[in-house]
Amino acid sequence: MGGLQKKKYESGSATNYISRNRARKKLSLSLADFRRLCILKGIYPHEPKHKKKVNKGSTAPRTFYLLKDIRFLLHEPIVGKFREYKIFVRKLRKAYSKAEWSGVERIKDNKPVYKLDHIIKERYPTFIDAVRDVDDALSMCFLFSTFARTGKCHVQTIQLCRRLSVEWMNYIISSRSLRKVFLSIKGIYYQAEVLGQTITWIIPYQFAHDHPTDVDYRVMATFTELYTTLLGFVNFRLYQTLNLVYPPKLDGQGEFNLKAEFEEDYALESESYSEKLSALSASLARTVPSVEDEEAELDHFPVEGEDLEKMEAREKIELEQNKQMKLFEGLKFFLNREVPRESLAFVIRCFGGQVSWDKSLCIGSTYDQTDETITHHIVDRPSIDKQYINRYYVQPQWVYDCVNGKILLPVEEYFLGVTLPPHLSPFVEESEGDYVPPEKLKLLALQRGEKPQAEDDEEEEEEEEEDDNEEEDQSEEDESEDEANLAEMEEKRTQGKSLSVKVTPGKVKPVNRMKAEQEEKAEEKRLAIMMMKKREKYLYDKIMFGKKRHVREANKLAAKRKAHDDANKADKKKKKKKC
Amino acid sequence: MRPTHSGTMSKLKNKKRNLEENEDEQLPIFDKDGGKDGHLDDGDDDQGDLSDSEESVFSGLEESGSEDEEEEDDDDEEEEEEEEDASEGKSSDVEEDKTVKGDEDNQLSAKEVIKPQTDGQNSKEKKKKKKAAGKEGGEESIASIRDGGLQISSQVDEYEHDTSDEEDIRNTVGNIPMEWYKDYPHIGYDLDGKKIFKPIRNKDELDEFLDKMENPDYWRTVQDKMTGADIRLSDEQVDLVHRLQQGKFGDVSFNEYEPAIDFFSNEVMIHPVTNRPEDKRSFIPSLIEKEKVGKLVHAIKMGWIKPRRPKETTPQYYDLWAKEDPNSILGRHKMHVPAPKIRLPGHEESYNPPPEYMLSEEERLAWEQQDPEDRKLSFLPQKFACLRAVPAYSRFIHERFERCLDLYLCPRQRKMRVNVKPEDLIPKLPKPKDLQPFPTTQSLVYRGHSSLVRSISVSPSGQWLVSGSDDCTVRFWEVSTARCLKTVEVGGAVKGVAWNPNPSVCLVAVSYDDTVVLLNPGLGDRLVCNATDQLISSYEEPEEVKDQAVQWAVAEGEGHEQGQRLILKHPKAVRQVTWHGKGDYLACVMPDNGSSLQVVIHQVSKRRTQNPFRKNKGLVQCVSFHPIRPYFFVATQRYVRVYNLIKQELTKKLMANCKWISSMAIHPGGDNVICGSYDCRLAWFDLDLSTKPYKVLRHHKKALRSVAYHRHYPLFVSGSDDGSIIVCHGMVYNDLLQNPLIVPVKVLKGHTITHDLGVLDVTFHPTQPWVFSSGSDGTVRLFT
């Protein structure tokens, strides 16, 4: 029993965590440097299980880091670089103030630089880890590449971001790994499947940014620094897997043509080259000349523990994917100048289509508007003057909807000046009980291979149905009439021999067995619920509440849709009457 | 008045001549050097011409300014003749001007029209005179040129054209900003102190335009700011302007590319250019430089200056994961909580969503009024007719930034999400069907009471039912027919009735106000009834009469006829009566907080009363005898105390975990107790297990009024203010290790709620699985 009394907060969870301020002091870093370090090294606060214990009895709101994480930061070489950089800035300032220009030059020559390679390697020990985490990096790089080259960050950063994002897009095109596209009001979402990982990123629409004032661009810049490094390495490795030359090069023959045409427009050859790359119209050079047809069909071996059905399902999915990859193969697109060129070119090329645009719109157009073999002309204006007969004039949404639907949709709904059908999110996967918009049902039907029915047909059908109903009613009436006749006849028959004793027929109470059973079951359940423990009851109630809310929302959406459709129909009828 | 007629007649001719004159006129002014030869050839005529032309050029000027000089009009008439040509020319010019000005000036008086001309002429003449001297000088000089050299003549020329005195006439004010004279009609004064008037410049826009259209020399006419006069530039002047505009030298003959003669040639001469001996300092090393070098050397030695960093040779990107080792994952990664990916957008975020996802007007308003943090959607769904119309999303950078903040600032925690099907949470209970028999339907209603029926009791044979009501009656019913066989009126609202459990005795205890009456209803077997009467009447008074808290009295008269046998007067109102299993002892509860006399036990055979407790803690709610053993249960508000009557000690204190116990029932086995409470709970105690409830059931919505066990079947029932009766299967096993099984099997409803009261009492039939219940609606119901 003897021995020293244990003191509080000297073991256990209180010693596993460290507050931010204490961590900062331990590392002797300024807050800005600490922030940068955390961003680069991927250190984030942890929420302790028992906050009050960790907080040593206090309930003040504090953020806690794991002590292990902070200890791990102590040995980070980049901390030394931060300090060096601070000294460098101080020296430079001093030299400036003394007007020692040679000194300034000398100091500038020895500007400390740091590389993040080892951090990337450490944070993502395997390549798959890195690919898994590339979502945010992509979104950020695509955002930064759209910034104007003034003010908010270094021009080199913007150029690098642009370069990396173009490289990424080129990879996606060559590997044909794009799966879904979604035009939202925020920007365009893309989803690709790279090495088995689903990667989603968003690109804003091509407009100048209205830079908000309440955003700390230093934080964003630090993230971008990390992300560009990550994305560069990922790109390198991805290009390697496809046997592509890494700083990407255009395929030989296309290059010469382009060079001849556009050489005079750009001051720097490198600039023109990068522009050509970003045009996304030409394929890339490979280190090993590819033989496309060589790809033999892979034999499928059932994975252990996988039965035949599953394997078949997997095969089916793969087949579908292959089909989707070749969605636009053989189609020739021409983009009018008002459509988002880069996005459409990217999407069309990802699915094997050929694409071109006006020569004055952008570098890298491959054929002219007058080309007779063009199959689809993408236009985003109500009408166009000169139309060729042998091509479809469709709105850009058609391309995106085709990609999401994995089939070539009928073009009629997407002609010029036509009210477009709603653009659905491909990311929503409706489970049972969810609300499914009718457009989605239609699309599913199309995918199954059922023939679409034009709206007029539907209406006619409905009318027919109404007629049918009427007929049925009539027939029912007939039947009842028949019954009445029979009864009358029977009466006539019985009238002859009238009986003295009257038997009033007892009313048969129909016992609805099903209903009774259901009721019984419901009561059983009710009684069982009564016997639940308090905690379980609480959980059960919560789950049921959530379910009910879900159903309510779905019902609400359905009701809204119905009201909308009814209003539309009424309008149409009115118009018809007027006609 | 010559000018007028000459003006009208010889307009054209004059004009022509004027032009001719202009052409060769002013060559000498600018062409002092170049035009020498021409001058020499032309001789005197030229000079004369020159002067004339000058006059003509400046004529407009003098016209306006010469009004004051009218006195001099008459002077020098002779010279007028000589100058006729010139004046004619001038006048014609003026005429032209006038005509050009148009019809507006037609109203001007003739005098006015004429005057300036004459004035102009006069002034000309005057000038001529003044010039005369100069001219003569000029002529002389020309003569001298002819005689002498070039240089001299040029000198003379300079003097001749140095017209500083002449300028006096036109501009006497010197080099001052001319806007000082802006508002005056004159500029300066002449030698006589007379004002020198500005030329009349009343050309308006139209005149200007016409002038521009008609005058071929308009483009070479400039205004002299000093005098305000129009000057027509000569060819030479125009040429000069052109040359200057082109960046050439003004002088045509100047050769800017003359061969340069080097003073210092590249050839080494034997003699130095300067023969100055070298300084000493050019042989001695510089001290300042030495100091600087020394500083640098020191700095290098000390490591302050570092050599330039070598250029990085490794490429920016390479195969980082070339030697990928999955085992090299740091221990830190075990604690790693990967950041969740951003939520994927739904249909409502589309630029062209289905119509049902658009917010209606009220929803939109509600959205706007919500706190940004509470909003379910961070944006308002919008619909655009075409992709071209979609604007930039203003919060795009914000959202990226927030994501960044989340990544590095947001505390992460691993949370286990419960993924349970709600069906799994429901306990698996045996089906009620398998637990039959239990009452399921309402089969009989016993009507007759006009007020709430507080208490009911069934006879041990199960044939009769007694009920006590607030309408001061006790009614006896036949169970199977629901017929009221007997009604006994008592002197107050009946609080409790209890049938003696001993089948050989037919006695019912009824409590109202502070009285307990033992009734013999006279129902059933007559022998039993008589035996009961005998039993009561056979009582013999003991020798020693003790003072008792309760007065025992034998009912007589009308009361006796109705069946009342014994009347016990209590000091306080009695709430509950209950019999011991053997039927000899009767316990009464008189709830009164803190009093020592709350529970009394009567022995009927000996007509004795005892107060078992010296002191009662709390308000006693109800009491009960143990069915087998000599235990006595007393329920106060929160506890149930179990006393051993033989040892006279407290054996157990059960904590009911509820606010106010209303009723209590004891399992016929005697090891289990249920307590109903006013806070909707029913607590099941297993006396062998613990003093805390084995199970608490919260089945009722309102306060429980009464609970009961069945004597044979494993059933118990609870009645509540919400009008419902819940029948539960409560199986108690003989095996001590197995806990009782409690399953609710039926919810019975039938009583209507009046005055917020529903079911007031429930009791089981002694042999059948039937439940009687009495309610506030004045009925007693039987469920079978």
PDB file of N, CA, C and O in Angstrom, chain A residues 182-189 202-207 209, chain B residues 342-343 345 349-351 377-380 382 384 390-397 399:
ATOM      1  N   PHE A 182     -19.267  15.959 -64.763  1.00  0.00           N
ATOM      2  CA  PHE A 182     -20.486  16.593 -64.254  1.00  0.00           C
ATOM      3  C   PHE A 182     -20.347  18.104 -64.347  1.00  0.00           C
ATOM      4  O   PHE A 182     -19.408  18.676 -63.812  1.00  0.00           O
ATOM      5  N   LEU A 183     -21.308  18.711 -65.027  1.00  0.00           N
ATOM      6  CA  LEU A 183     -21.313  20.170 -65.133  1.00  0.00           C
ATOM      7  C   LEU A 183     -22.108  20.707 -63.958  1.00  0.00           C
ATOM      8  O   LEU A 183     -23.330  20.584 -63.937  1.00  0.00           O
ATOM      9  N   SER A 184     -21.436  21.247 -62.973  1.00  0.00           N
ATOM     10  CA  SER A 184     -22.175  21.803 -61.847  1.00  0.00           C
ATOM     11  C   SER A 184     -22.120  23.315 -61.954  1.00  0.00           C
ATOM     12  O   SER A 184     -21.480  23.857 -62.841  1.00  0.00           O
ATOM     13  N   ILE A 185     -22.804  23.979 -61.015  1.00  0.00           N
ATOM     14  CA  ILE A 185     -22.757  25.435 -61.075  1.00  0.00           C
ATOM     15  C   ILE A 185     -21.442  25.943 -60.517  1.00  0.00           C
ATOM     16  O   ILE A 185     -21.103  27.099 -60.675  1.00  0.00           O
ATOM     17  N   LYS A 186     -20.677  25.068 -59.875  1.00  0.00           N
ATOM     18  CA  LYS A 186     -19.400  25.513 -59.319  1.00  0.00           C
ATOM     19  C   LYS A 186     -18.281  25.375 -60.337  1.00  0.00           C
ATOM     20  O   LYS A 186     -17.347  26.163 -60.341  1.00  0.00           O
ATOM     21  N   GLY A 187     -18.360  24.365 -61.119  1.00  0.00           N
ATOM     22  CA  GLY A 187     -17.305  24.090 -62.074  1.00  0.00           C
ATOM     23  C   GLY A 187     -17.594  22.749 -62.703  1.00  0.00           C
ATOM     24  O   GLY A 187     -18.698  22.245 -62.614  1.00  0.00           O
ATOM     25  N   ILE A 188     -16.591  22.178 -63.333  1.00  0.00           N
ATOM     26  CA  ILE A 188     -16.803  20.888 -63.974  1.00  0.00           C
ATOM     27  C   ILE A 188     -16.081  19.829 -63.163  1.00  0.00           C
ATOM     28  O   ILE A 188     -14.886  19.931 -62.922  1.00  0.00           O
ATOM     29  N   TYR A 189     -16.830  18.829 -62.722  1.00  0.00           N
ATOM     30  CA  TYR A 189     -16.232  17.719 -61.984  1.00  0.00           C
ATOM     31  C   TYR A 189     -15.823  16.637 -62.979  1.00  0.00           C
ATOM     32  O   TYR A 189     -16.582  16.323 -63.896  1.00  0.00           O
ATOM     33  N   ILE A 202     -12.108  18.990 -59.651  1.00  0.00           N
ATOM     34  CA  ILE A 202     -13.026  20.015 -60.163  1.00  0.00           C
ATOM     35  C   ILE A 202     -12.219  21.113 -60.806  1.00  0.00           C
ATOM     36  O   ILE A 202     -11.160  21.494 -60.311  1.00  0.00           O
ATOM     37  N   ILE A 203     -12.711  21.583 -61.937  1.00  0.00           N
ATOM     38  CA  ILE A 203     -12.066  22.697 -62.641  1.00  0.00           C
ATOM     39  C   ILE A 203     -13.077  23.827 -62.726  1.00  0.00           C
ATOM     40  O   ILE A 203     -14.218  23.601 -63.101  1.00  0.00           O
ATOM     41  N   PRO A 204     -12.666  25.033 -62.336  1.00  0.00           N
ATOM     42  CA  PRO A 204     -13.632  26.137 -62.437  1.00  0.00           C
ATOM     43  C   PRO A 204     -13.882  26.500 -63.893  1.00  0.00           C
ATOM     44  O   PRO A 204     -13.082  26.176 -64.767  1.00  0.00           O
ATOM     45  N   TYR A 205     -14.985  27.161 -64.120  1.00  0.00           N
ATOM     46  CA  TYR A 205     -15.252  27.642 -65.474  1.00  0.00           C
ATOM     47  C   TYR A 205     -14.254  28.728 -65.833  1.00  0.00           C
ATOM     48  O   TYR A 205     -13.720  29.415 -64.979  1.00  0.00           O
ATOM     49  N   GLN A 206     -14.005  28.871 -67.111  1.00  0.00           N
ATOM     50  CA  GLN A 206     -12.957  29.787 -67.571  1.00  0.00           C
ATOM     51  C   GLN A 206     -13.410  31.234 -67.450  1.00  0.00           C
ATOM     52  O   GLN A 206     -13.964  31.798 -68.381  1.00  0.00           O
ATOM     53  N   PHE A 207     -13.180  31.786 -66.278  1.00  0.00           N
ATOM     54  CA  PHE A 207     -13.469  33.209 -66.088  1.00  0.00           C
ATOM     55  C   PHE A 207     -12.351  33.785 -65.243  1.00  0.00           C
ATOM     56  O   PHE A 207     -11.648  33.036 -64.549  1.00  0.00           O
ATOM     57  N   HIS A 209     -10.858  35.421 -62.035  1.00  0.00           N
ATOM     58  CA  HIS A 209     -11.286  35.232 -60.652  1.00  0.00           C
ATOM     59  C   HIS A 209     -11.457  36.578 -59.975  1.00  0.00           C
ATOM     60  O   HIS A 209     -10.677  37.487 -60.189  1.00  0.00           O
TER      61      HIS A 209
ATOM     62  N   ILE B 342     -13.701  14.820 -50.438  1.00  0.00           N
ATOM     63  CA  ILE B 342     -14.792  15.804 -50.539  1.00  0.00           C
ATOM     64  C   ILE B 342     -16.058  15.101 -51.028  1.00  0.00           C
ATOM     65  O   ILE B 342     -15.993  14.206 -51.854  1.00  0.00           O
ATOM     66  N   ARG B 343     -17.182  15.540 -50.460  1.00  0.00           N
ATOM     67  CA  ARG B 343     -18.445  14.914 -50.838  1.00  0.00           C
ATOM     68  C   ARG B 343     -18.739  15.146 -52.304  1.00  0.00           C
ATOM     69  O   ARG B 343     -18.533  16.250 -52.824  1.00  0.00           O
ATOM     70  N   PRO B 345     -20.925  15.769 -55.608  1.00  0.00           N
ATOM     71  CA  PRO B 345     -22.129  16.599 -55.771  1.00  0.00           C
ATOM     72  C   PRO B 345     -23.327  15.778 -56.196  1.00  0.00           C
ATOM     73  O   PRO B 345     -23.193  14.768 -56.885  1.00  0.00           O
ATOM     74  N   GLU B 349     -26.763  20.207 -57.655  1.00  0.00           N
ATOM     75  CA  GLU B 349     -25.649  21.106 -57.971  1.00  0.00           C
ATOM     76  C   GLU B 349     -25.499  21.283 -59.473  1.00  0.00           C
ATOM     77  O   GLU B 349     -24.678  22.072 -59.940  1.00  0.00           O
ATOM     78  N   SER B 350     -26.255  20.544 -60.242  1.00  0.00           N
ATOM     79  CA  SER B 350     -26.127  20.607 -61.692  1.00  0.00           C
ATOM     80  C   SER B 350     -26.473  22.002 -62.203  1.00  0.00           C
ATOM     81  O   SER B 350     -27.217  22.738 -61.584  1.00  0.00           O
ATOM     82  N   TYR B 351     -25.909  22.339 -63.362  1.00  0.00           N
ATOM     83  CA  TYR B 351     -26.240  23.649 -63.935  1.00  0.00           C
ATOM     84  C   TYR B 351     -27.634  23.607 -64.523  1.00  0.00           C
ATOM     85  O   TYR B 351     -28.226  24.638 -64.808  1.00  0.00           O
ATOM     86  N   LEU B 377     -27.525  22.915 -47.833  1.00  0.00           N
ATOM     87  CA  LEU B 377     -26.807  23.121 -49.093  1.00  0.00           C
ATOM     88  C   LEU B 377     -26.002  24.403 -48.944  1.00  0.00           C
ATOM     89  O   LEU B 377     -26.495  25.384 -48.415  1.00  0.00           O
ATOM     90  N   SER B 378     -24.773  24.387 -49.435  1.00  0.00           N
ATOM     91  CA  SER B 378     -23.964  25.591 -49.302  1.00  0.00           C
ATOM     92  C   SER B 378     -24.226  26.568 -50.435  1.00  0.00           C
ATOM     93  O   SER B 378     -23.646  27.629 -50.498  1.00  0.00           O
ATOM     94  N   PHE B 379     -25.115  26.210 -51.344  1.00  0.00           N
ATOM     95  CA  PHE B 379     -25.372  27.061 -52.504  1.00  0.00           C
ATOM     96  C   PHE B 379     -26.849  26.992 -52.829  1.00  0.00           C
ATOM     97  O   PHE B 379     -27.553  26.114 -52.331  1.00  0.00           O
ATOM     98  N   LEU B 380     -27.297  27.918 -53.637  1.00  0.00           N
ATOM     99  CA  LEU B 380     -28.683  27.896 -54.096  1.00  0.00           C
ATOM    100  C   LEU B 380     -28.724  27.174 -55.437  1.00  0.00           C
ATOM    101  O   LEU B 380     -27.993  27.557 -56.350  1.00  0.00           O
ATOM    102  N   GLN B 382     -29.481  26.431 -59.082  1.00  0.00           N
ATOM    103  CA  GLN B 382     -29.855  27.349 -60.148  1.00  0.00           C
ATOM    104  C   GLN B 382     -30.024  26.565 -61.428  1.00  0.00           C
ATOM    105  O   GLN B 382     -29.459  25.494 -61.591  1.00  0.00           O
ATOM    106  N   PHE B 384     -29.853  26.936 -65.665  1.00  0.00           N
ATOM    107  CA  PHE B 384     -29.472  27.746 -66.816  1.00  0.00           C
ATOM    108  C   PHE B 384     -29.923  27.022 -68.075  1.00  0.00           C
ATOM    109  O   PHE B 384     -29.867  25.798 -68.161  1.00  0.00           O
ATOM    110  N   VAL B 390     -23.763  29.916 -68.034  1.00  0.00           N
ATOM    111  CA  VAL B 390     -23.326  29.620 -66.662  1.00  0.00           C
ATOM    112  C   VAL B 390     -22.214  30.586 -66.268  1.00  0.00           C
ATOM    113  O   VAL B 390     -21.206  30.683 -66.957  1.00  0.00           O
ATOM    114  N   PRO B 391     -22.398  31.303 -65.171  1.00  0.00           N
ATOM    115  CA  PRO B 391     -21.365  32.257 -64.756  1.00  0.00           C
ATOM    116  C   PRO B 391     -20.312  31.568 -63.886  1.00  0.00           C
ATOM    117  O   PRO B 391     -20.442  30.392 -63.559  1.00  0.00           O
ATOM    118  N   ALA B 392     -19.300  32.329 -63.539  1.00  0.00           N
ATOM    119  CA  ALA B 392     -18.275  31.797 -62.635  1.00  0.00           C
ATOM    120  C   ALA B 392     -18.885  31.660 -61.242  1.00  0.00           C
ATOM    121  O   ALA B 392     -19.761  32.428 -60.860  1.00  0.00           O
ATOM    122  N   TYR B 393     -18.438  30.672 -60.497  1.00  0.00           N
ATOM    123  CA  TYR B 393     -18.931  30.476 -59.134  1.00  0.00           C
ATOM    124  C   TYR B 393     -18.076  31.341 -58.217  1.00  0.00           C
ATOM    125  O   TYR B 393     -16.867  31.158 -58.127  1.00  0.00           O
ATOM    126  N   SER B 394     -18.738  32.268 -57.535  1.00  0.00           N
ATOM    127  CA  SER B 394     -17.966  33.295 -56.829  1.00  0.00           C
ATOM    128  C   SER B 394     -17.228  32.733 -55.619  1.00  0.00           C
ATOM    129  O   SER B 394     -16.251  33.298 -55.163  1.00  0.00           O
ATOM    130  N   ARG B 395     -17.706  31.605 -55.084  1.00  0.00           N
ATOM    131  CA  ARG B 395     -17.082  31.099 -53.854  1.00  0.00           C
ATOM    132  C   ARG B 395     -16.114  29.952 -54.120  1.00  0.00           C
ATOM    133  O   ARG B 395     -15.791  29.186 -53.236  1.00  0.00           O
ATOM    134  N   PHE B 396     -15.665  29.843 -55.352  1.00  0.00           N
ATOM    135  CA  PHE B 396     -14.801  28.706 -55.693  1.00  0.00           C
ATOM    136  C   PHE B 396     -13.505  28.723 -54.889  1.00  0.00           C
ATOM    137  O   PHE B 396     -13.124  27.731 -54.272  1.00  0.00           O
ATOM    138  N   ILE B 397     -12.853  29.877 -54.874  1.00  0.00           N
ATOM    139  CA  ILE B 397     -11.576  29.963 -54.155  1.00  0.00           C
ATOM    140  C   ILE B 397     -11.815  29.762 -52.669  1.00  0.00           C
ATOM    141  O   ILE B 397     -11.046  29.097 -51.992  1.00  0.00           O
ATOM    142  N   GLU B 399     -14.028  27.909 -51.276  1.00  0.00           N
ATOM    143  CA  GLU B 399     -14.243  26.497 -50.951  1.00  0.00           C
ATOM    144  C   GLU B 399     -12.933  25.732 -50.962  1.00  0.00           C
ATOM    145  O   GLU B 399     -12.709  24.861 -50.129  1.00  0.00           O
TER     146      GLU B 399
END
